[in-house]
Coordinates of C-alpha atoms and ligand atoms in Angstrom, one line a residue:
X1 CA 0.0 0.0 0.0
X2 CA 1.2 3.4 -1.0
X3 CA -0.8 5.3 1.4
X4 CA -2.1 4.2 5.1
X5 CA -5.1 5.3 4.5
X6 CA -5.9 3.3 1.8
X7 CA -6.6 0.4 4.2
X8 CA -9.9 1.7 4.6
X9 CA -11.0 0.4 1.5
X10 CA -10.5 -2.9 3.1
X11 CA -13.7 -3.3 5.0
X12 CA -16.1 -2.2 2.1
X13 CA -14.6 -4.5 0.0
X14 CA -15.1 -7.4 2.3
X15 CA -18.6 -6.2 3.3
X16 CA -19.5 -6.0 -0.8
X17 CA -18.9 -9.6 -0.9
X18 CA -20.7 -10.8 2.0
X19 CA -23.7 -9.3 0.5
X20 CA -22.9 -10.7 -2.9
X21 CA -23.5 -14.0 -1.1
X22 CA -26.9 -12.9 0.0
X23 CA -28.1 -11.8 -3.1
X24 CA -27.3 -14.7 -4.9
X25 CA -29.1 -17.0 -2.5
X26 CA -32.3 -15.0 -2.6
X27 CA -31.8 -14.6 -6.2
X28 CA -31.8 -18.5 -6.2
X29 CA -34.7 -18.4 -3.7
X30 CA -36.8 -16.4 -6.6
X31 CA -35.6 -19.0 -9.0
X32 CA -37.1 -21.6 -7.2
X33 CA -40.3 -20.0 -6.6
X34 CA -40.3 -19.5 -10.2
X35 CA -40.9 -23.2 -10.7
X36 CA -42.2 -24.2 -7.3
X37 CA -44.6 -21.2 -6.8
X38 CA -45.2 -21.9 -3.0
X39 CA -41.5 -22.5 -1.9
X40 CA -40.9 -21.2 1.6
X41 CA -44.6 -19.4 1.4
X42 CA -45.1 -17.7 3.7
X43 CA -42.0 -17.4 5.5
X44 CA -40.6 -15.3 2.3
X45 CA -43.0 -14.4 -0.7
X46 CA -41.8 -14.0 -3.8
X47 CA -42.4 -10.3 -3.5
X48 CA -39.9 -10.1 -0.6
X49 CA -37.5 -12.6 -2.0
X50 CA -37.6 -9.9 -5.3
X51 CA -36.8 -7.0 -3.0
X52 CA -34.1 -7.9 -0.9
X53 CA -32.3 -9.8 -4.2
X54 CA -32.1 -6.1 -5.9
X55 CA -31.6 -4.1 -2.8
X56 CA -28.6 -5.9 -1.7
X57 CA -27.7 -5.9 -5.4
X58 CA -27.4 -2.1 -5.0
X59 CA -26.0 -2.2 -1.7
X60 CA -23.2 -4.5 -2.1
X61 CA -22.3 -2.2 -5.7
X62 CA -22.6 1.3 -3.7
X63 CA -20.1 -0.6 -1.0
X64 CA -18.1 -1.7 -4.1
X65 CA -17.7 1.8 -5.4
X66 CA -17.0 3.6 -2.1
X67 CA -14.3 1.0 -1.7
X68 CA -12.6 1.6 -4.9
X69 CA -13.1 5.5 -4.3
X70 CA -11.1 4.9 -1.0
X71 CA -8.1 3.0 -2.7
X72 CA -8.2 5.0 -5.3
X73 CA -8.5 8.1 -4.5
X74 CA -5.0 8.4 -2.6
X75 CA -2.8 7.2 -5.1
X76 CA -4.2 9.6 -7.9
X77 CA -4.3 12.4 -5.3
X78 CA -1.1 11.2 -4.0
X79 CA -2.4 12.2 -0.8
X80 CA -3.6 10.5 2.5
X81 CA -7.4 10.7 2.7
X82 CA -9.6 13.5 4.4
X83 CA -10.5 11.9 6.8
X84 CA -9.8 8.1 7.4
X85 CA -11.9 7.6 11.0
X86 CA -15.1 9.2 9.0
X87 CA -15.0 6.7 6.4
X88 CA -14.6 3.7 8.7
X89 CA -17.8 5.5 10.9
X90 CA -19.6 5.9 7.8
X91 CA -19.2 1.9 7.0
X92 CA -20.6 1.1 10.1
X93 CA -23.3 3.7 9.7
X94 CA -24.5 2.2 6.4
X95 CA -23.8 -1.4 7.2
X96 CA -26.1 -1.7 10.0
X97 CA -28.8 0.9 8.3
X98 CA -28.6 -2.1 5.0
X99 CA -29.0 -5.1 7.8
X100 CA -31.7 -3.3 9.7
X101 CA -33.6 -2.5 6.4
X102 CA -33.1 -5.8 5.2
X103 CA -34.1 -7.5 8.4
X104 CA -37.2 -5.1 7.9
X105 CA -38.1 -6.7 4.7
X106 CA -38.2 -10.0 6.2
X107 CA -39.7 -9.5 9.0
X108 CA -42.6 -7.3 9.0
X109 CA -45.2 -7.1 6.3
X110 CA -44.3 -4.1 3.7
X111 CA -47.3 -2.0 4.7
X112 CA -46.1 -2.5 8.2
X113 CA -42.6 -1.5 7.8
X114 CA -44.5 1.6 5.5
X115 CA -46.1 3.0 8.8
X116 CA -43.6 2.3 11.2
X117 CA -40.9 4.5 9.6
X118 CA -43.0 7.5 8.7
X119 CA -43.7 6.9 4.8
X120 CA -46.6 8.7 5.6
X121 CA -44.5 11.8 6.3
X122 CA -42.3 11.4 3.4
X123 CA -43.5 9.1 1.3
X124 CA -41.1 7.6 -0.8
X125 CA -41.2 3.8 -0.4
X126 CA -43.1 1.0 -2.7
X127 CA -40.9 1.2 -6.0
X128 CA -38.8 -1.5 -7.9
X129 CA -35.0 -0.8 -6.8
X130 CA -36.2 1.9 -4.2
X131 CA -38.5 0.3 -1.6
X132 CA -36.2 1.0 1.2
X133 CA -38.1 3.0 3.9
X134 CA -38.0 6.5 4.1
X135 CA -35.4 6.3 7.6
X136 CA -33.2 4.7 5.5
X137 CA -33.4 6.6 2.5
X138 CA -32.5 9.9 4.8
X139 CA -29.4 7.2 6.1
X140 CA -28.2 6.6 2.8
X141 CA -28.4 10.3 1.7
X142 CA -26.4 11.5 5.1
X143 CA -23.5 8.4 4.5
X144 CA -23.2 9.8 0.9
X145 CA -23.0 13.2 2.0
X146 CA -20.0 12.0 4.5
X147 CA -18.5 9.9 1.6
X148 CA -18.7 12.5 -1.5
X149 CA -17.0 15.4 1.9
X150 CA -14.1 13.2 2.8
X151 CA -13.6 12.0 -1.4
X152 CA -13.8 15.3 -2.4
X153 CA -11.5 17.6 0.1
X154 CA -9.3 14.4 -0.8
X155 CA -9.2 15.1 -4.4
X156 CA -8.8 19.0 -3.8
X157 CA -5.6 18.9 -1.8
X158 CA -4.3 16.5 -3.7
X159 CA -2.5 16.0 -7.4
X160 CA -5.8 16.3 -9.7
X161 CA -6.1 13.5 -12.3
X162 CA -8.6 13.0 -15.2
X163 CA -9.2 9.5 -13.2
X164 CA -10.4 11.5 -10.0
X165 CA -12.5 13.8 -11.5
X166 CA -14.4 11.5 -13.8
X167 CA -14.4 9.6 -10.4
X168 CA -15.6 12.1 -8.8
X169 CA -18.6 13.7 -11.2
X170 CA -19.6 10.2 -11.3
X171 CA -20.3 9.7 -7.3
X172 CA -22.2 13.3 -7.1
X173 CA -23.9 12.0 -10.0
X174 CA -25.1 9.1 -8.4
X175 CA -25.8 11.3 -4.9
X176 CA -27.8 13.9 -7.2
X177 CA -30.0 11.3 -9.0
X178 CA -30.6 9.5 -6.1
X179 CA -32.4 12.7 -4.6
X180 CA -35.5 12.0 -7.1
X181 CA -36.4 9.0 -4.9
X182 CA -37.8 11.7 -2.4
X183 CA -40.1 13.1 -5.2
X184 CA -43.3 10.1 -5.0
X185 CA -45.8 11.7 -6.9
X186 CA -49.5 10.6 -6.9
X187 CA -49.3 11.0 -10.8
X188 CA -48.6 7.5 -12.3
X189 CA -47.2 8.8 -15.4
X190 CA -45.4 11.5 -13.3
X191 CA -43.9 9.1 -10.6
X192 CA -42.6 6.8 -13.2
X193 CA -41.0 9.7 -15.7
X194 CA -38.6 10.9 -12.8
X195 CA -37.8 6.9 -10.8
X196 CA -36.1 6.2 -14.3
X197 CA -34.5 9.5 -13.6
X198 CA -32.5 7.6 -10.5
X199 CA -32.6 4.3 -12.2
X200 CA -32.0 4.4 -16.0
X201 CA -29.8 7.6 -15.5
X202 CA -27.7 5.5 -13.0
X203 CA -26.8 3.0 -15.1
X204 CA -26.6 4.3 -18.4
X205 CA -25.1 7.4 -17.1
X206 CA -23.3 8.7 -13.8
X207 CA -22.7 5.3 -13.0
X208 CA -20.8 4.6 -16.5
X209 CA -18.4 7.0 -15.2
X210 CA -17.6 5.6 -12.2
X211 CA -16.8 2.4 -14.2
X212 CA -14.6 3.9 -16.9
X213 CA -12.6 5.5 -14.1
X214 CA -12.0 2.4 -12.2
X215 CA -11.2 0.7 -15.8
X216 CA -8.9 3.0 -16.4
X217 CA -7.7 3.1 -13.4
X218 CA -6.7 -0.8 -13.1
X219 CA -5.4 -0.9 -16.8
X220 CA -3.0 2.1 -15.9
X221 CA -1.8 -0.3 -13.0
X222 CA -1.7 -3.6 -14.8
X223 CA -0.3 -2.1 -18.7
X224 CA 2.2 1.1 -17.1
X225 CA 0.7 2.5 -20.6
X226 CA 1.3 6.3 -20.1
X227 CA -2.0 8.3 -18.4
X228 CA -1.9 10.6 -21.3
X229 CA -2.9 7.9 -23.6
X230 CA -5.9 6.3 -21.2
X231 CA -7.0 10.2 -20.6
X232 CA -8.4 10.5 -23.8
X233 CA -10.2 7.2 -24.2
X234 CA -11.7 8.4 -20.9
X235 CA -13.2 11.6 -22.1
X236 CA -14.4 9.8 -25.4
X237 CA -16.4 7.3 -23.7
X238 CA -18.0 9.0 -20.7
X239 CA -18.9 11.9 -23.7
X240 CA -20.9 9.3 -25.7
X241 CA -22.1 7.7 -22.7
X242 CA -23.7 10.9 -21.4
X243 CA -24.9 12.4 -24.9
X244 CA -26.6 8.7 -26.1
X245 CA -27.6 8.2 -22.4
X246 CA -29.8 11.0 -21.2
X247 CA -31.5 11.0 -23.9
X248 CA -31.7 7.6 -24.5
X249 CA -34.3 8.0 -21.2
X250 CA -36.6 7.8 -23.4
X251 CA -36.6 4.1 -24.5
X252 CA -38.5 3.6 -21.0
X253 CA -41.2 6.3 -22.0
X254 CA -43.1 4.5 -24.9
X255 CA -45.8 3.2 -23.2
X256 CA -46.4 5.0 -19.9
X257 CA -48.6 7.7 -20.8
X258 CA -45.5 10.3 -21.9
X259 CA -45.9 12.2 -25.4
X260 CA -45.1 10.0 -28.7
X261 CA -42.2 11.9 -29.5
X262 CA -40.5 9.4 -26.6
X263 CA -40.7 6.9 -29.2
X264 CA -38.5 8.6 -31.4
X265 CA -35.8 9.9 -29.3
X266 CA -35.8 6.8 -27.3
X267 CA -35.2 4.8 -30.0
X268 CA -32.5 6.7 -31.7
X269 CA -30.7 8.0 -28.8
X270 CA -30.5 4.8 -27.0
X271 CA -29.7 3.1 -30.3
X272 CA -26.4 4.9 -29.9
X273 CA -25.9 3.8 -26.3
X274 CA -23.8 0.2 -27.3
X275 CA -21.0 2.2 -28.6
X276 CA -19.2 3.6 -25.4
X277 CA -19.7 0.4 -24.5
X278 CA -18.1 -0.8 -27.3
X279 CA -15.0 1.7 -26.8
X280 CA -14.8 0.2 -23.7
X281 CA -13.8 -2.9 -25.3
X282 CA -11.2 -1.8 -27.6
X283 CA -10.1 0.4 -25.0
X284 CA -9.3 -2.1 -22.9
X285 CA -7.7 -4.2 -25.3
X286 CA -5.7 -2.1 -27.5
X287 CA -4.1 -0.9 -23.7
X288 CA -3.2 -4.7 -23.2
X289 CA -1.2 -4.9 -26.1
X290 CA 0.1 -1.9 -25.7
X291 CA 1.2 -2.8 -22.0
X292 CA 4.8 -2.1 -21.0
X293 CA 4.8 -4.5 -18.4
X294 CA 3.7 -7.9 -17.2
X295 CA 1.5 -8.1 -14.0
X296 CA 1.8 -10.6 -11.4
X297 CA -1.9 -10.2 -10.9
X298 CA -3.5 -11.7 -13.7
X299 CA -7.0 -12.8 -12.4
X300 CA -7.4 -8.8 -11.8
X301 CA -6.3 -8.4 -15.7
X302 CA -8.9 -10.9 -16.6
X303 CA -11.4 -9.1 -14.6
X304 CA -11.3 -5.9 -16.5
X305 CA -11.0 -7.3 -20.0
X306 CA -13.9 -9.4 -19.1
X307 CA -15.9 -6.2 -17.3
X308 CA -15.5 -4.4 -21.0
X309 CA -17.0 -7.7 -23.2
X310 CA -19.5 -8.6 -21.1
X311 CA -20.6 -5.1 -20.2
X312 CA -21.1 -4.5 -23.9
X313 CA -22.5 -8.2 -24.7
X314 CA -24.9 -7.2 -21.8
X315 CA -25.9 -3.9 -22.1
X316 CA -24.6 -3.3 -25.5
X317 CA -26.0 -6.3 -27.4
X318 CA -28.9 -7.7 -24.9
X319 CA -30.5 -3.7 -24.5
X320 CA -30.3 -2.8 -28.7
X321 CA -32.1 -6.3 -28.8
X322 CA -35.1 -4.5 -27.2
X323 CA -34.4 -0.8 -27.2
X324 CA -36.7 0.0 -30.6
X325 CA -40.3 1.2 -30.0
X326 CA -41.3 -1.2 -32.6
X327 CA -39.6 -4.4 -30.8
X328 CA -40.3 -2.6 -27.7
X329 CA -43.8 -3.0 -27.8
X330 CA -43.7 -7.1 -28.1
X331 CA -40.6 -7.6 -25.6
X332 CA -41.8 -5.1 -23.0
X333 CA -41.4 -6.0 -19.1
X334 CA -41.2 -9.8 -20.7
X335 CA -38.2 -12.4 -19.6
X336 CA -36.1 -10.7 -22.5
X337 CA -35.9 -8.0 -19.9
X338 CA -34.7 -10.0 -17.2
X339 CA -32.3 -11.4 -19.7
X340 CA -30.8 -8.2 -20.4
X341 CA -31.1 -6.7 -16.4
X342 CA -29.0 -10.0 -15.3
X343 CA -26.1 -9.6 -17.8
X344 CA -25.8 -6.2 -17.8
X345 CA -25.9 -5.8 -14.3
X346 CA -23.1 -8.6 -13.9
X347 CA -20.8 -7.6 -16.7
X348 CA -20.5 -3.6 -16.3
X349 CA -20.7 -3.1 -12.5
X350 CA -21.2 -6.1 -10.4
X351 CA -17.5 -7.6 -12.6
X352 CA -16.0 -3.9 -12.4
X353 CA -16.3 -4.2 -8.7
X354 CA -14.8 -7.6 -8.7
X355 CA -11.7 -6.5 -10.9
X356 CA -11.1 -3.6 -8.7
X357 CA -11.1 -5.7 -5.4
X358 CA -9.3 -8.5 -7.3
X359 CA -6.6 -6.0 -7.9
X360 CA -6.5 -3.7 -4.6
X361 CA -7.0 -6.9 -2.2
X362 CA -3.8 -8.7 -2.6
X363 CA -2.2 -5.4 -1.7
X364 CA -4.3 -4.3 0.8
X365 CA -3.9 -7.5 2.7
X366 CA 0.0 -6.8 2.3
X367 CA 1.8 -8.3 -0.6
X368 CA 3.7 -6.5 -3.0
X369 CA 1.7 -6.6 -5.9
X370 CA -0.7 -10.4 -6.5
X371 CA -1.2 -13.2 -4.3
X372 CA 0.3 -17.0 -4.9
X373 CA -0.3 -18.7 -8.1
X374 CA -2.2 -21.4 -6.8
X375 CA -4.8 -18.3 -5.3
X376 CA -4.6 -16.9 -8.9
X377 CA -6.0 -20.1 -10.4
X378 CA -8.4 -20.6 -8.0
X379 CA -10.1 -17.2 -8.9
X380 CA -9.7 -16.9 -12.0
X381 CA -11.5 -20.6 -12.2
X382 CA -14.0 -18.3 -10.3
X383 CA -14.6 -15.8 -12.7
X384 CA -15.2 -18.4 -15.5
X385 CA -17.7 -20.3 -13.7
X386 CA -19.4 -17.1 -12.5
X387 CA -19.2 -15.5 -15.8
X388 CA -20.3 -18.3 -18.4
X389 CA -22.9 -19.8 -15.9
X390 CA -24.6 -15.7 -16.0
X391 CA -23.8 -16.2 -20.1
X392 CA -26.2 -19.1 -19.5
X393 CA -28.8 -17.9 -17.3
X394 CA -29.0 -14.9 -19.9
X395 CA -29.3 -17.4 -22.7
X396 CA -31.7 -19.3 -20.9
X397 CA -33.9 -16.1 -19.8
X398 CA -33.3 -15.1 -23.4
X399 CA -35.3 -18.1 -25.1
X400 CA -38.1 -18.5 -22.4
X401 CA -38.5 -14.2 -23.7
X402 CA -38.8 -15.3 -26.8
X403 CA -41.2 -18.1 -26.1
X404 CA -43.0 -16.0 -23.7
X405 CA -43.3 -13.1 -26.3
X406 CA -45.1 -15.3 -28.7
X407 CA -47.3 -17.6 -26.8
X408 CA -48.3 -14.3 -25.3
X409 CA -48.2 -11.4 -27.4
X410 CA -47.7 -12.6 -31.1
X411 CA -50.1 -15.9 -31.2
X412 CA -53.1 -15.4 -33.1
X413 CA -54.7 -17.2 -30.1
X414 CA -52.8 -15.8 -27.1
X415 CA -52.6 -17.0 -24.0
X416 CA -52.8 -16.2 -20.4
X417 CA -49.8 -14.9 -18.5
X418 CA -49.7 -17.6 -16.3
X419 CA -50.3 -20.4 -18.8
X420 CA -47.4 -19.2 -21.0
X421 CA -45.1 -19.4 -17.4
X422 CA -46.6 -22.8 -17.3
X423 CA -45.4 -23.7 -20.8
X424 CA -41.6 -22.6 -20.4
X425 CA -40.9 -23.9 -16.8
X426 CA -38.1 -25.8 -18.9
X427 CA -36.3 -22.9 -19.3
X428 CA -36.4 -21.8 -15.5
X429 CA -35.3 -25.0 -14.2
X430 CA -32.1 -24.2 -16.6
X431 CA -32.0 -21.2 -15.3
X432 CA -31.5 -22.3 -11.9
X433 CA -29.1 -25.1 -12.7
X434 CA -26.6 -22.3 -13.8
X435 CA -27.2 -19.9 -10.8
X436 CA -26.4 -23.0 -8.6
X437 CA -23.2 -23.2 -10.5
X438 CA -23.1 -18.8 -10.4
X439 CA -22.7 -19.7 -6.4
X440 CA -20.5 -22.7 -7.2
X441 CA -18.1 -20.4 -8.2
X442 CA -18.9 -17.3 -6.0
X443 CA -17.6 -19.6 -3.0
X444 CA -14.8 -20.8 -5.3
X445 CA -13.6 -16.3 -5.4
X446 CA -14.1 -16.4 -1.6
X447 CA -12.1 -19.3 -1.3
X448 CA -9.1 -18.0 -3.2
X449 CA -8.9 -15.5 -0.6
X450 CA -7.9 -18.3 1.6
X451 CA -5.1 -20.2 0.0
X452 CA -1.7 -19.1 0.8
X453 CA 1.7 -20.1 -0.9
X454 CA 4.4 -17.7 -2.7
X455 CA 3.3 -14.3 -3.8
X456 CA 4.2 -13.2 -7.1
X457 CA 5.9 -10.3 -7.9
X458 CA 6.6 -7.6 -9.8
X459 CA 9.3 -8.5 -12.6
X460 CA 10.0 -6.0 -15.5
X461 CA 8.9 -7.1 -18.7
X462 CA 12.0 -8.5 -21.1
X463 CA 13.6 -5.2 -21.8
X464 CA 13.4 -3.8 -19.1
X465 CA 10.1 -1.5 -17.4
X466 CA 9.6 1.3 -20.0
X467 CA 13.4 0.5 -21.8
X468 CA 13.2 2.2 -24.9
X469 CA 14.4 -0.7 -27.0
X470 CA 11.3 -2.7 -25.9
X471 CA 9.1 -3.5 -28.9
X472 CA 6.2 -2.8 -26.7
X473 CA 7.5 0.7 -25.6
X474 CA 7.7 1.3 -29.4
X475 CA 4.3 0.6 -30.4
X476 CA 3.0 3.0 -27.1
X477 CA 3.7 6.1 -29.6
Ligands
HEM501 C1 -24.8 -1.4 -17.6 C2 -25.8 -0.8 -18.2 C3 -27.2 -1.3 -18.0 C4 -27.8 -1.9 -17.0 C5 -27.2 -2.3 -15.6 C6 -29.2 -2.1 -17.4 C7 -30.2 -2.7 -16.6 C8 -31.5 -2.8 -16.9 C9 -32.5 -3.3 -16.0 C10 -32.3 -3.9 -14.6 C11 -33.7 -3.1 -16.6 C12 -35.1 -3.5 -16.1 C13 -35.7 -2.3 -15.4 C14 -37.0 -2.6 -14.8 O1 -37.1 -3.2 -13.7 O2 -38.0 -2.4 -15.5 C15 -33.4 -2.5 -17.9 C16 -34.4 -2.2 -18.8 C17 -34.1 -1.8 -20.1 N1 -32.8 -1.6 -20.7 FE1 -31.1 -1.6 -19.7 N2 -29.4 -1.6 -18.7 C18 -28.2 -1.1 -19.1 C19 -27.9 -0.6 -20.4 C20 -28.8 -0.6 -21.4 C21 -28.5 -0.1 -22.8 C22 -27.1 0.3 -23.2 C23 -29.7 -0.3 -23.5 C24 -29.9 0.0 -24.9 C25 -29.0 -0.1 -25.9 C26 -30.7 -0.7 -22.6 C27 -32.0 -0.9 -22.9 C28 -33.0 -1.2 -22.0 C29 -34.4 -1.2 -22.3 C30 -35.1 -0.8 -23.7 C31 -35.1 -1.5 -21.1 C32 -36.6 -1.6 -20.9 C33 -37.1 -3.0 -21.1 C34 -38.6 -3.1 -21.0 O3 -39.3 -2.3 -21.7 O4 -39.1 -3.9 -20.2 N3 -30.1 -0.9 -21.3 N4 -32.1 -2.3 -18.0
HEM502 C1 -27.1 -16.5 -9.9 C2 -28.3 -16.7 -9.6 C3 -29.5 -15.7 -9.8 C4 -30.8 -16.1 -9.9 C5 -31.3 -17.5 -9.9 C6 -31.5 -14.9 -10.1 C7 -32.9 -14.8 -10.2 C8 -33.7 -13.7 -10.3 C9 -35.1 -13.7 -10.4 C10 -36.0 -14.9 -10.4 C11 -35.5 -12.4 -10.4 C12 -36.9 -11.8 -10.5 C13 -37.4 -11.7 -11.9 C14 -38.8 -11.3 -12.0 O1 -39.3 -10.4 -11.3 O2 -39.6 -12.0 -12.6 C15 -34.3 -11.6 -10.5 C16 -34.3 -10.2 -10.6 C17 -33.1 -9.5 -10.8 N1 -31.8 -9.9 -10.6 FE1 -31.3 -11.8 -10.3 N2 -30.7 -13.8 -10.1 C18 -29.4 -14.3 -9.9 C19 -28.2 -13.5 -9.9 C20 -28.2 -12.1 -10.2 C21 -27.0 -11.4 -10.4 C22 -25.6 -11.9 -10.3 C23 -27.4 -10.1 -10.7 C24 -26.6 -8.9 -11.0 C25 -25.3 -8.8 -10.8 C26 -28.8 -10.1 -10.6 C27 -29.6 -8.9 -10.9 C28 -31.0 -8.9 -10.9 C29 -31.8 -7.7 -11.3 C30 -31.2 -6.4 -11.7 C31 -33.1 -8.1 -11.2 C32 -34.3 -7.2 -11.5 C33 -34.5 -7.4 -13.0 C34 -35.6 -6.8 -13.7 O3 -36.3 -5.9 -13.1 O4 -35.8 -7.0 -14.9 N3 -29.3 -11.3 -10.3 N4 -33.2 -12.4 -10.4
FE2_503 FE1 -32.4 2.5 -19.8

């Protein structure tokens, strides 16, 4: 570690993967409900299983990204943090607000939990993503108020890098949309126009920066390809991601009672949105070629080249699938949606999380640079068993869609929601053979934590670390 205060990161890291865990098992609960409809009724209904999948989803990312802001943060400043003993307060603060919300959930019936915590006051609960009650709402505000101080007073002391500021805009970002989950109004068409204004502007905006930053980040690290170069991928992609993003709103205003005009700019706008995306990927790989140095790390390599494909197989390739009005009105809130939420999710910010954390950890837990070989294989047997097995629950999500879109929507004689769920149980049963192998190898990353042996470390590349003679130093200009 650089910079003591670094080690702060270490705790959010940790926590983000304990409530990984959780949300896989619940998301394996819903599975199973999904063919077994009264699984564990009443104890969790499906409705509760849904909410505390997606909210520890969010949870364990937020936890992910304060983490990497607090490794981060230091060595592009080259500075120690603000304030050290605020972030580790702050962890604690948000921690036991996410346990105590999610114990809520599970606990007391919804409408319960609604009065109990003043929704009445300030009503704000009861929507997908943000049913959290209005208590912690106010919590998660105040620990991102204590978060976006300390980052920020870090970043202004300190050496200013493109990294930290795109950083940086990104968090407030985040912070700022977030604020529209206080607006509830009674207005249907209203209350759904400004929730995609926290949710679609999330993650097809603010949040894409936060994700190019720590890509760029990790590749500086892992390549020693000059900043200068990696600067200016940066302010290509988060451009295109925030002129074809806000826009691209749109594509979630065709049907819900907005003007028609939505169809339009939805479709083109969003249309666009695959290519920073696709930068992304050639971003990353052109700077592996280019790379003037061999890491010891290589599972953390592997994490970010596989954050840029399958970010833009999921979000790229799996949202143009249904991003047109005209193929939006067929595929609309149908399994193809799930198919596309699932990889997406996964391969831009759940795998961005894990190739930060696969890089910091080794050195946050004190080795030079990587952990022992053995450790490296182990995880990186990890991310291919976590990765293809979420290629195959989007595959199999993608074909009961399809299914589901016909029987349902297309057929000259269409059928009943639930008799068109009856028909492609098939494909849900696949679906949760490959989220049982998702955990398989979940537990496989956590175990690779565990296994000890020689730490590898850093050797200059033949030629020498930045010689001029290298061939790889050449093809940098
Ligand atoms: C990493 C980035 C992305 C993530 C995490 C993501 C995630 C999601 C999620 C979870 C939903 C479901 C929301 C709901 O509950 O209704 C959704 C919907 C949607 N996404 Fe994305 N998405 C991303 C990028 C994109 C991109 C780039 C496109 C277009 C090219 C796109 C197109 C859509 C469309 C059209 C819908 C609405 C589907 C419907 O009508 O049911 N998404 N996305
Ligand atoms: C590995 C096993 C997993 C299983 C079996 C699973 C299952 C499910 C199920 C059944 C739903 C509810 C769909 C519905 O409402 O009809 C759901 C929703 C969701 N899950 Fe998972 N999940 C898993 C892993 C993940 C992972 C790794 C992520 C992201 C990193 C994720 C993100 C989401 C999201 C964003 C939603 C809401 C989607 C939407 O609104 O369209 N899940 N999941
Ligand atoms: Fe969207």
């Amino acid at each position: 570690m650089k910079y003591q205060s670094q080690a702060v990161a270490k705790p959010y890291f940790i926590a983000a993967i304990g409530l990984f865990v959780g949300q896989i098992l619940f998301g394996l609960i819903l599975g199973l409900q999904y063919v077994w409809g009264d699984f564990l009724f009443p104890e969790i209904p499906f409705n509760v299983a849904r909410m505390v999948h997606t909210n520890l989803l969010i949870v364990w990312l937020l936890f992910g990204f304060m983490g990497a802001a607090y490794y981060m943060v230091p060595e592009e400043t080259e500075t120690e943090l603000h304030s050290p003993k605020l972030a580790l307060v702050l962890f604690w603060v948000f921690l036991v607000a996410g346990a105590l919300t999610v114990l809520g959930y599970l606990l007391v019936p919804y409408a319960t939990l609604a009065e109990m915590t003043g929704n009445s006051i300030l009503p704000t609960m009861g929507r997908e993503f943000l049913e959290q009650p209005t208590i912690t709402t106010i919590g998660i505000v105040v620990v991102a108020l204590g978060f976006l101080y300390n980052i920020s007073l870090t970043v202004l002391k300190g050496r200013k890098t493109v990294i930290s500021w795109i950083l940086l805009l990104g968090l407030w970002g985040l912070a700022v949309m977030f604020l529209f989950s206080f607006y509830n109004p009674d207005n249907l068409v209203l209350d759904k126009y400004y929730w995609w204004w926290v949710v679609h502007l999330w993650v097809e905006g603010v949040w894409e920066l936060i994700m190019a930053s720590i890509m760029a980040f990790i590749l500086i690290k892992v390549t020693g390809v000059d900043r200068e170069v990696i600067e200016k991928w940066l302010y290509v992609i988060i451009a295109m991601a925030l002129i074809t993003g806000i826009i691209g709103t749109g594509h979630h205003y065709y049907w819900i009672g907005t003007p028609e005009y939505w169809q339009w700019w939805g479709s083109l706008f969003s249309a666009l949105e695959p290519l920073p995306f696709f930068m992304m990927v050639i971003f990353a790989f052109n700077m592996i070629n280019q790379r003037r140095r061999d890491h010891p790390n290589k599972p953390a390599t592997l994490w970010a080249m596989g954050t840029a494909v399958m970010a833009f197989l999921g979000a790229g390739v799996w949202g143009f699938m249904h991003t047109l009005a005209p193929v939006n009105y067929y595929t609309h809130g149908t399994q193809i949606t799930a198919a596309h939420g699932h990889m997406a999710f996964y391969g831009a910010y759940a795998m961005i999380v894990l190739a930060i954390i696969s890089y910091a950890m080794p050195i946050l837990r004190g080795r030079e640079a990587a952990n022992s070989v053995k450790s490296q294989v182990l995880e990186m047997w990890a991310f291919w068993l976590m990765t293809v097995s979420m290629v195959f629950i989007t595959l199999f999500l993608t074909g009961a869609g399809i299914l589901q879109v016909w029987l349902q929507r297309v057929s000259d004689t269409p059928m009943s929601f639930m008799v068109a769920q009856d028909r492609i149980a098939i494909f849900y049963w696949m679906r949760e053979v490959s989220g049982t192998v998702f955990l398989i190898g979940l537990v496989l990353y956590i175990w690779s934590f565990f296994v000890g042996g020689e730490e590898r470390k850093l050797v200059p590349m033949a030629g020498g670390v930045g010689a001029a003679s290298s061939p790889a130093m050449r093809r940098v200009d």
